[in-house]
CSV table of N, CA and C in Angstrom, one decimal:
chain,number,residue,atom,x,y,z
Z,1,MET,N,7.8,-6.9,9.8
Z,1,MET,CA,8.5,-6.6,8.6
Z,1,MET,C,9.0,-5.2,8.7
Z,2,THR,N,10.3,-5.0,8.2
Z,2,THR,CA,10.9,-3.7,8.3
Z,2,THR,C,10.5,-2.9,7.1
Z,3,ALA,N,10.2,-1.6,7.3
Z,3,ALA,CA,9.9,-0.7,6.2
Z,3,ALA,C,11.1,-0.5,5.3
Z,4,THR,N,10.8,-0.3,4.0
Z,4,THR,CA,11.9,0.0,3.1
Z,4,THR,C,12.4,1.4,3.3
Z,5,LYS,N,13.7,1.5,3.3
Z,5,LYS,CA,14.4,2.8,3.5
Z,5,LYS,C,14.5,3.5,2.2
Z,6,THR,N,14.2,4.8,2.1
Z,6,THR,CA,14.3,5.5,0.9
Z,6,THR,C,15.5,6.4,1.0
Z,7,ILE,N,16.3,6.4,0.0
Z,7,ILE,CA,17.6,7.1,0.0
Z,7,ILE,C,17.6,8.1,-1.1
Z,8,LEU,N,18.0,9.3,-0.8
Z,8,LEU,CA,18.2,10.4,-1.8
Z,8,LEU,C,19.7,10.4,-2.2
Z,9,CYS,N,20.0,10.2,-3.5
Z,9,CYS,CA,21.3,10.2,-4.0
Z,9,CYS,C,21.5,11.4,-5.0
Z,10,VAL,N,22.4,12.3,-4.7
Z,10,VAL,CA,22.7,13.4,-5.5
Z,10,VAL,C,24.1,13.2,-6.1
Z,11,GLU,N,24.2,12.9,-7.4
Z,11,GLU,CA,25.4,12.5,-8.1
Z,11,GLU,C,25.3,13.0,-9.5
Z,12,ASP,N,26.1,13.9,-10.0
Z,12,ASP,CA,25.9,14.5,-11.3
Z,12,ASP,C,26.6,13.6,-12.5
Z,13,ASP,N,27.3,12.6,-12.2
Z,13,ASP,CA,27.9,11.8,-13.2
Z,13,ASP,C,26.9,10.6,-13.4
Z,14,GLN,N,26.4,10.5,-14.6
Z,14,GLN,CA,25.4,9.5,-14.9
Z,14,GLN,C,25.8,8.1,-14.6
Z,15,ASP,N,27.0,7.7,-14.9
Z,15,ASP,CA,27.5,6.3,-14.7
Z,15,ASP,C,27.6,6.1,-13.2
Z,16,SER,N,28.2,7.0,-12.4
Z,16,SER,CA,28.3,6.9,-11.0
Z,16,SER,C,26.9,6.8,-10.3
Z,17,SER,N,26.0,7.6,-10.8
Z,17,SER,CA,24.6,7.6,-10.3
Z,17,SER,C,24.0,6.3,-10.5
Z,18,GLU,N,24.1,5.7,-11.7
Z,18,GLU,CA,23.5,4.4,-12.0
Z,18,GLU,C,24.2,3.3,-11.1
Z,19,LEU,N,25.5,3.3,-10.9
Z,19,LEU,CA,26.2,2.3,-10.1
Z,19,LEU,C,25.7,2.4,-8.7
Z,20,LEU,N,25.6,3.6,-8.2
Z,20,LEU,CA,25.2,3.8,-6.8
Z,20,LEU,C,23.7,3.3,-6.6
Z,21,GLN,N,22.9,3.6,-7.6
Z,21,GLN,CA,21.5,3.2,-7.5
Z,21,GLN,C,21.5,1.6,-7.5
Z,22,PHE,N,22.2,1.0,-8.4
Z,22,PHE,CA,22.3,-0.4,-8.5
Z,22,PHE,C,22.7,-1.1,-7.1
Z,23,ILE,N,23.8,-0.5,-6.5
Z,23,ILE,CA,24.3,-1.1,-5.3
Z,23,ILE,C,23.2,-1.0,-4.2
Z,24,LEU,N,22.5,0.2,-4.1
Z,24,LEU,CA,21.5,0.4,-3.1
Z,24,LEU,C,20.3,-0.4,-3.3
Z,25,GLU,N,19.8,-0.5,-4.5
Z,25,GLU,CA,18.6,-1.3,-4.8
Z,25,GLU,C,18.9,-2.8,-4.6
Z,26,ARG,N,20.1,-3.2,-4.9
Z,26,ARG,CA,20.5,-4.6,-4.6
Z,26,ARG,C,20.3,-5.0,-3.1
Z,27,GLU,N,20.5,-3.9,-2.3
Z,27,GLU,CA,20.3,-4.1,-0.8
Z,27,GLU,C,18.9,-3.8,-0.4
Z,28,LYS,N,18.0,-3.6,-1.3
Z,28,LYS,CA,16.5,-3.4,-1.1
Z,28,LYS,C,16.2,-2.0,-0.6
Z,29,PHE,N,17.0,-1.1,-0.9
Z,29,PHE,CA,16.7,0.3,-0.6
Z,29,PHE,C,15.9,0.9,-1.8
Z,30,GLN,N,15.0,1.8,-1.5
Z,30,GLN,CA,14.3,2.5,-2.6
Z,30,GLN,C,15.2,3.8,-2.8
Z,31,VAL,N,15.4,4.1,-4.1
Z,31,VAL,CA,16.4,5.2,-4.4
Z,31,VAL,C,15.8,6.2,-5.2
Z,32,VAL,N,16.0,7.5,-4.8
Z,32,VAL,CA,15.6,8.7,-5.6
Z,32,VAL,C,16.9,9.3,-6.1
Z,33,SER,N,17.2,9.2,-7.4
Z,33,SER,CA,18.5,9.8,-7.9
Z,33,SER,C,18.3,11.1,-8.5
Z,34,CYS,N,19.2,12.0,-8.2
Z,34,CYS,CA,19.2,13.4,-8.8
Z,34,CYS,C,20.5,13.6,-9.5
Z,35,LEU,N,20.5,14.2,-10.7
Z,35,LEU,CA,21.7,14.5,-11.4
Z,35,LEU,C,22.1,15.9,-11.3
Z,36,THR,N,21.3,16.7,-10.6
Z,36,THR,CA,21.6,18.1,-10.4
Z,36,THR,C,21.5,18.5,-8.9
Z,37,SER,N,22.2,19.5,-8.5
Z,37,SER,CA,22.1,19.9,-7.1
Z,37,SER,C,20.7,20.5,-6.8
Z,38,GLU,N,20.2,21.3,-7.8
Z,38,GLU,CA,18.9,21.9,-7.6
Z,38,GLU,C,17.8,20.9,-7.4
Z,39,GLU,N,17.9,19.8,-8.2
Z,39,GLU,CA,16.9,18.8,-8.0
Z,39,GLU,C,17.1,18.1,-6.7
Z,40,GLY,N,18.3,17.8,-6.3
Z,40,GLY,CA,18.6,17.2,-5.0
Z,40,GLY,C,18.0,18.1,-3.8
Z,41,LEU,N,18.3,19.4,-3.9
Z,41,LEU,CA,17.7,20.3,-2.9
Z,41,LEU,C,16.2,20.3,-2.8
Z,42,ARG,N,15.6,20.3,-4.0
Z,42,ARG,CA,14.2,20.3,-4.1
Z,42,ARG,C,13.6,19.0,-3.5
Z,43,GLN,N,14.2,17.9,-3.8
Z,43,GLN,CA,13.7,16.6,-3.3
Z,43,GLN,C,13.9,16.5,-1.8
Z,44,ALA,N,15.1,17.0,-1.3
Z,44,ALA,CA,15.3,17.0,0.2
Z,44,ALA,C,14.4,17.9,0.9
Z,45,GLY,N,14.0,19.0,0.3
Z,45,GLY,CA,13.0,19.9,1.0
Z,45,GLY,C,11.6,19.4,0.9
Z,46,GLN,N,11.2,18.6,0.0
Z,46,GLN,CA,9.8,18.2,-0.2
Z,46,GLN,C,9.5,16.8,0.3
Z,47,ASN,N,10.5,16.0,0.5
Z,47,ASN,CA,10.3,14.6,0.9
Z,47,ASN,C,11.1,14.2,2.1
Z,48,LYS,N,10.7,13.1,2.7
Z,48,LYS,CA,11.4,12.6,3.9
Z,48,LYS,C,12.2,11.4,3.4
Z,49,PHE,N,13.5,11.4,3.7
Z,49,PHE,CA,14.4,10.3,3.3
Z,49,PHE,C,15.0,9.6,4.6
Z,50,SER,N,15.3,8.4,4.4
Z,50,SER,CA,16.0,7.7,5.5
Z,50,SER,C,17.5,8.1,5.6
Z,51,ALA,N,18.1,8.5,4.4
Z,51,ALA,CA,19.4,9.0,4.4
Z,51,ALA,C,19.6,9.7,3.0
Z,52,ILE,N,20.7,10.6,3.0
Z,52,ILE,CA,21.0,11.3,1.8
Z,52,ILE,C,22.5,11.0,1.5
Z,53,VAL,N,22.7,10.6,0.2
Z,53,VAL,CA,24.1,10.4,-0.2
Z,53,VAL,C,24.5,11.5,-1.2
Z,54,LEU,N,25.5,12.2,-0.9
Z,54,LEU,CA,26.0,13.4,-1.7
Z,54,LEU,C,27.4,13.2,-2.3
Z,55,ASP,N,27.6,13.6,-3.5
Z,55,ASP,CA,28.9,13.8,-4.0
Z,55,ASP,C,29.4,15.2,-3.5
Z,56,HIS,N,30.7,15.2,-3.3
Z,56,HIS,CA,31.3,16.5,-2.8
Z,56,HIS,C,31.4,17.5,-3.9
Z,57,ARG,N,31.8,17.0,-5.1
Z,57,ARG,CA,32.0,17.9,-6.2
Z,57,ARG,C,30.9,17.7,-7.2
Z,58,LEU,N,30.1,18.7,-7.3
Z,58,LEU,CA,29.0,18.7,-8.2
Z,58,LEU,C,29.1,19.9,-9.2
Z,59,ALA,N,28.5,19.9,-10.3
Z,59,ALA,CA,28.7,20.9,-11.3
Z,59,ALA,C,28.1,22.2,-11.0
Z,60,ASP,N,26.9,22.2,-10.4
Z,60,ASP,CA,26.2,23.5,-10.1
Z,60,ASP,C,26.4,24.0,-8.7
Z,61,ILE,N,26.0,23.3,-7.7
Z,61,ILE,CA,26.2,23.7,-6.3
Z,61,ILE,C,26.9,22.6,-5.6
Z,62,SER,N,27.9,22.9,-4.9
Z,62,SER,CA,28.8,21.8,-4.3
Z,62,SER,C,27.9,21.0,-3.3
Z,63,GLY,N,28.4,19.7,-3.1
Z,63,GLY,CA,27.7,18.9,-2.1
Z,63,GLY,C,27.8,19.5,-0.7
Z,64,LEU,N,28.9,20.2,-0.5
Z,64,LEU,CA,29.1,20.9,0.8
Z,64,LEU,C,28.0,21.9,1.1
Z,65,GLU,N,27.7,22.7,0.0
Z,65,GLU,CA,26.7,23.7,0.2
Z,65,GLU,C,25.3,23.0,0.3
Z,66,ILE,N,25.0,22.0,-0.4
Z,66,ILE,CA,23.8,21.2,-0.3
Z,66,ILE,C,23.6,20.8,1.2
Z,67,CYS,N,24.7,20.2,1.7
Z,67,CYS,CA,24.7,19.7,3.1
Z,67,CYS,C,24.3,20.8,4.0
Z,68,ARG,N,25.0,21.9,3.9
Z,68,ARG,CA,24.8,23.1,4.8
Z,68,ARG,C,23.3,23.5,4.7
Z,69,ARG,N,22.8,23.6,3.5
Z,69,ARG,CA,21.4,24.1,3.3
Z,69,ARG,C,20.4,23.1,3.9
Z,70,ILE,N,20.6,21.8,3.8
Z,70,ILE,CA,19.7,20.8,4.3
Z,70,ILE,C,19.8,20.9,5.9
Z,71,ARG,N,21.0,21.1,6.4
Z,71,ARG,CA,21.1,21.1,7.9
Z,71,ARG,C,20.4,22.3,8.5
Z,72,ILE,N,20.1,23.4,7.7
Z,72,ILE,CA,19.4,24.5,8.3
Z,72,ILE,C,18.0,24.1,8.8
Z,73,TYR,N,17.3,23.2,8.0
Z,73,TYR,CA,16.0,22.7,8.4
Z,73,TYR,C,15.9,21.3,8.8
Z,74,ASP,N,16.9,20.5,8.6
Z,74,ASP,CA,16.9,19.1,8.9
Z,74,ASP,C,18.2,18.6,9.6
Z,75,ARG,N,18.2,18.5,10.9
Z,75,ARG,CA,19.4,18.0,11.6
Z,75,ARG,C,19.3,16.5,11.8
Z,76,GLN,N,18.3,15.8,11.5
Z,76,GLN,CA,18.1,14.4,11.8
Z,76,GLN,C,18.5,13.4,10.7
Z,77,THR,N,18.2,13.7,9.5
Z,77,THR,CA,18.4,12.8,8.4
Z,77,THR,C,19.9,12.6,8.2
Z,78,PRO,N,20.4,11.3,8.2
Z,78,PRO,CA,21.8,11.1,8.0
Z,78,PRO,C,22.3,11.5,6.6
Z,79,ILE,N,23.4,12.2,6.5
Z,79,ILE,CA,24.0,12.6,5.3
Z,79,ILE,C,25.3,12.0,5.1
Z,80,ILE,N,25.5,11.3,4.0
Z,80,ILE,CA,26.8,10.6,3.8
Z,80,ILE,C,27.4,11.1,2.5
Z,81,PHE,N,28.6,11.6,2.5
Z,81,PHE,CA,29.3,11.9,1.3
Z,81,PHE,C,29.9,10.7,0.7
Z,82,TYR,N,29.8,10.5,-0.6
Z,82,TYR,CA,30.5,9.5,-1.3
Z,82,TYR,C,31.2,10.2,-2.5
Z,83,SER,N,32.5,10.4,-2.4
Z,83,SER,CA,33.2,11.4,-3.3
Z,83,SER,C,34.6,10.9,-3.6
Z,84,GLY,N,35.1,11.3,-4.7
Z,84,GLY,CA,36.5,11.2,-5.1
Z,84,GLY,C,37.4,12.2,-4.4
Z,85,ALA,N,36.8,13.2,-3.8
Z,85,ALA,CA,37.6,14.2,-3.0
Z,85,ALA,C,38.0,13.5,-1.7
Z,86,ALA,N,39.2,13.0,-1.7
Z,86,ALA,CA,39.6,12.1,-0.6
Z,86,ALA,C,40.7,12.6,0.3
Z,87,TYR,N,41.1,13.8,0.2
Z,87,TYR,CA,42.1,14.4,1.1
Z,87,TYR,C,41.5,14.6,2.5
Z,88,PRO,N,42.3,14.6,3.5
Z,88,PRO,CA,41.8,14.8,4.9
Z,88,PRO,C,41.0,16.1,4.9
Z,89,LYS,N,41.5,17.2,4.2
Z,89,LYS,CA,40.8,18.4,4.3
Z,89,LYS,C,39.4,18.3,3.7
Z,90,ASP,N,39.2,17.4,2.7
Z,90,ASP,CA,37.9,17.2,2.1
Z,90,ASP,C,37.0,16.5,3.1
Z,91,ARG,N,37.5,15.5,3.7
Z,91,ARG,CA,36.7,14.8,4.7
Z,91,ARG,C,36.3,15.8,5.8
Z,92,GLU,N,37.2,16.6,6.3
Z,92,GLU,CA,37.0,17.5,7.4
Z,92,GLU,C,35.9,18.5,7.0
Z,93,ALA,N,36.0,19.0,5.7
Z,93,ALA,CA,35.0,20.0,5.2
Z,93,ALA,C,33.6,19.4,5.2
Z,94,GLY,N,33.5,18.1,4.8
Z,94,GLY,CA,32.2,17.4,4.7
Z,94,GLY,C,31.6,17.2,6.1
Z,95,MET,N,32.4,16.9,7.0
Z,95,MET,CA,31.9,16.7,8.4
Z,95,MET,C,31.6,18.0,9.0
Z,96,THR,N,32.3,19.0,8.8
Z,96,THR,CA,32.0,20.4,9.3
Z,96,THR,C,30.7,20.9,8.7
Z,97,ALA,N,30.4,20.6,7.4
Z,97,ALA,CA,29.2,21.0,6.8
Z,97,ALA,C,28.0,20.3,7.4
Z,98,GLY,N,28.2,19.2,8.1
Z,98,GLY,CA,27.0,18.6,8.8
Z,98,GLY,C,26.8,17.1,8.4
Z,99,ALA,N,27.8,16.5,7.6
Z,99,ALA,CA,27.7,15.1,7.3
Z,99,ALA,C,27.9,14.2,8.5
Z,100,ASN,N,27.3,13.0,8.4
Z,100,ASN,CA,27.5,12.0,9.4
Z,100,ASN,C,28.6,11.0,9.1
Z,101,ALA,N,28.9,10.9,7.8
Z,101,ALA,CA,30.0,10.0,7.3
Z,101,ALA,C,30.5,10.5,6.0
Z,102,TYR,N,31.8,10.1,5.7
Z,102,TYR,CA,32.4,10.5,4.5
Z,102,TYR,C,33.1,9.3,3.9
Z,103,LEU,N,32.6,8.8,2.8
Z,103,LEU,CA,33.2,7.6,2.1
Z,103,LEU,C,33.8,8.1,0.8
Z,104,VAL,N,34.9,7.3,0.4
Z,104,VAL,CA,35.7,7.7,-0.8
Z,104,VAL,C,35.4,6.8,-2.0
Z,105,LYS,N,35.3,7.4,-3.1
Z,105,LYS,CA,35.1,6.6,-4.4
Z,105,LYS,C,36.5,6.1,-4.8
Z,106,PRO,N,36.6,5.0,-5.4
Z,106,PRO,CA,35.5,4.0,-5.5
Z,106,PRO,C,35.6,2.9,-4.4
Z,107,GLN,N,36.7,3.0,-3.7
Z,107,GLN,CA,36.9,1.9,-2.7
Z,107,GLN,C,35.8,1.7,-1.7
Z,108,ASP,N,35.1,2.7,-1.3
Z,108,ASP,CA,34.1,2.5,-0.2
Z,108,ASP,C,32.7,2.3,-0.7
Z,109,LEU,N,32.6,2.0,-2.0
Z,109,LEU,CA,31.2,1.8,-2.6
Z,109,LEU,C,30.4,0.7,-1.8
Z,110,GLU,N,31.0,-0.4,-1.5
Z,110,GLU,CA,30.3,-1.5,-0.9
Z,110,GLU,C,30.0,-1.2,0.6
Z,111,ARG,N,30.6,-0.1,1.2
Z,111,ARG,CA,30.4,0.3,2.5
Z,111,ARG,C,29.1,1.2,2.7
Z,112,ILE,N,28.6,1.7,1.6
Z,112,ILE,CA,27.5,2.6,1.6
Z,112,ILE,C,26.3,2.0,2.3
Z,113,PRO,N,25.8,0.8,1.8
Z,113,PRO,CA,24.6,0.3,2.5
Z,113,PRO,C,24.8,0.0,4.0
Z,114,GLU,N,25.9,-0.5,4.4
Z,114,GLU,CA,26.3,-0.7,5.8
Z,114,GLU,C,26.2,0.6,6.6
Z,115,THR,N,26.8,1.6,6.0
Z,115,THR,CA,26.8,2.9,6.7
Z,115,THR,C,25.4,3.5,6.8
Z,116,ILE,N,24.6,3.4,5.8
Z,116,ILE,CA,23.2,3.8,5.8
Z,116,ILE,C,22.5,3.1,6.9
Z,117,ASN,N,22.6,1.8,7.0
Z,117,ASN,CA,21.9,1.0,8.0
Z,117,ASN,C,22.4,1.4,9.4
Z,118,ARG,N,23.7,1.7,9.6
Z,118,ARG,CA,24.2,2.0,10.9
Z,118,ARG,C,23.6,3.4,11.3
Z,119,LEU,N,23.5,4.3,10.4
Z,119,LEU,CA,23.1,5.7,10.8
Z,119,LEU,C,21.6,5.9,10.8
Z,120,SER,N,20.8,5.1,10.1
Z,120,SER,CA,19.4,5.4,10.0
Z,120,SER,C,18.6,4.4,10.8
């Protein structure tokens, strides 16, 4: 039997956070959702996750900065951006910050579970 994968999701929009959690739980992932960057950073620093899903644009600390900070101490955990910031420069910035994948809202929503499974 395969162990359940635990996913950290950092998304400051309540509706988007709930939708993301629903999609991931439907695929049998365990989800830890954070509505603030600070909470996301705390969770990432204190717990082991199979993957981390970040929004690019967050109200307090950007997803890019969260990704950079996590990569200082964790080069292994896959980080996936799921964001409405969809320009090539946004994707490039996410990948440069240390992400493993960059998916775009809303059209790539159904690709998130597949991407997590591929990377973790």
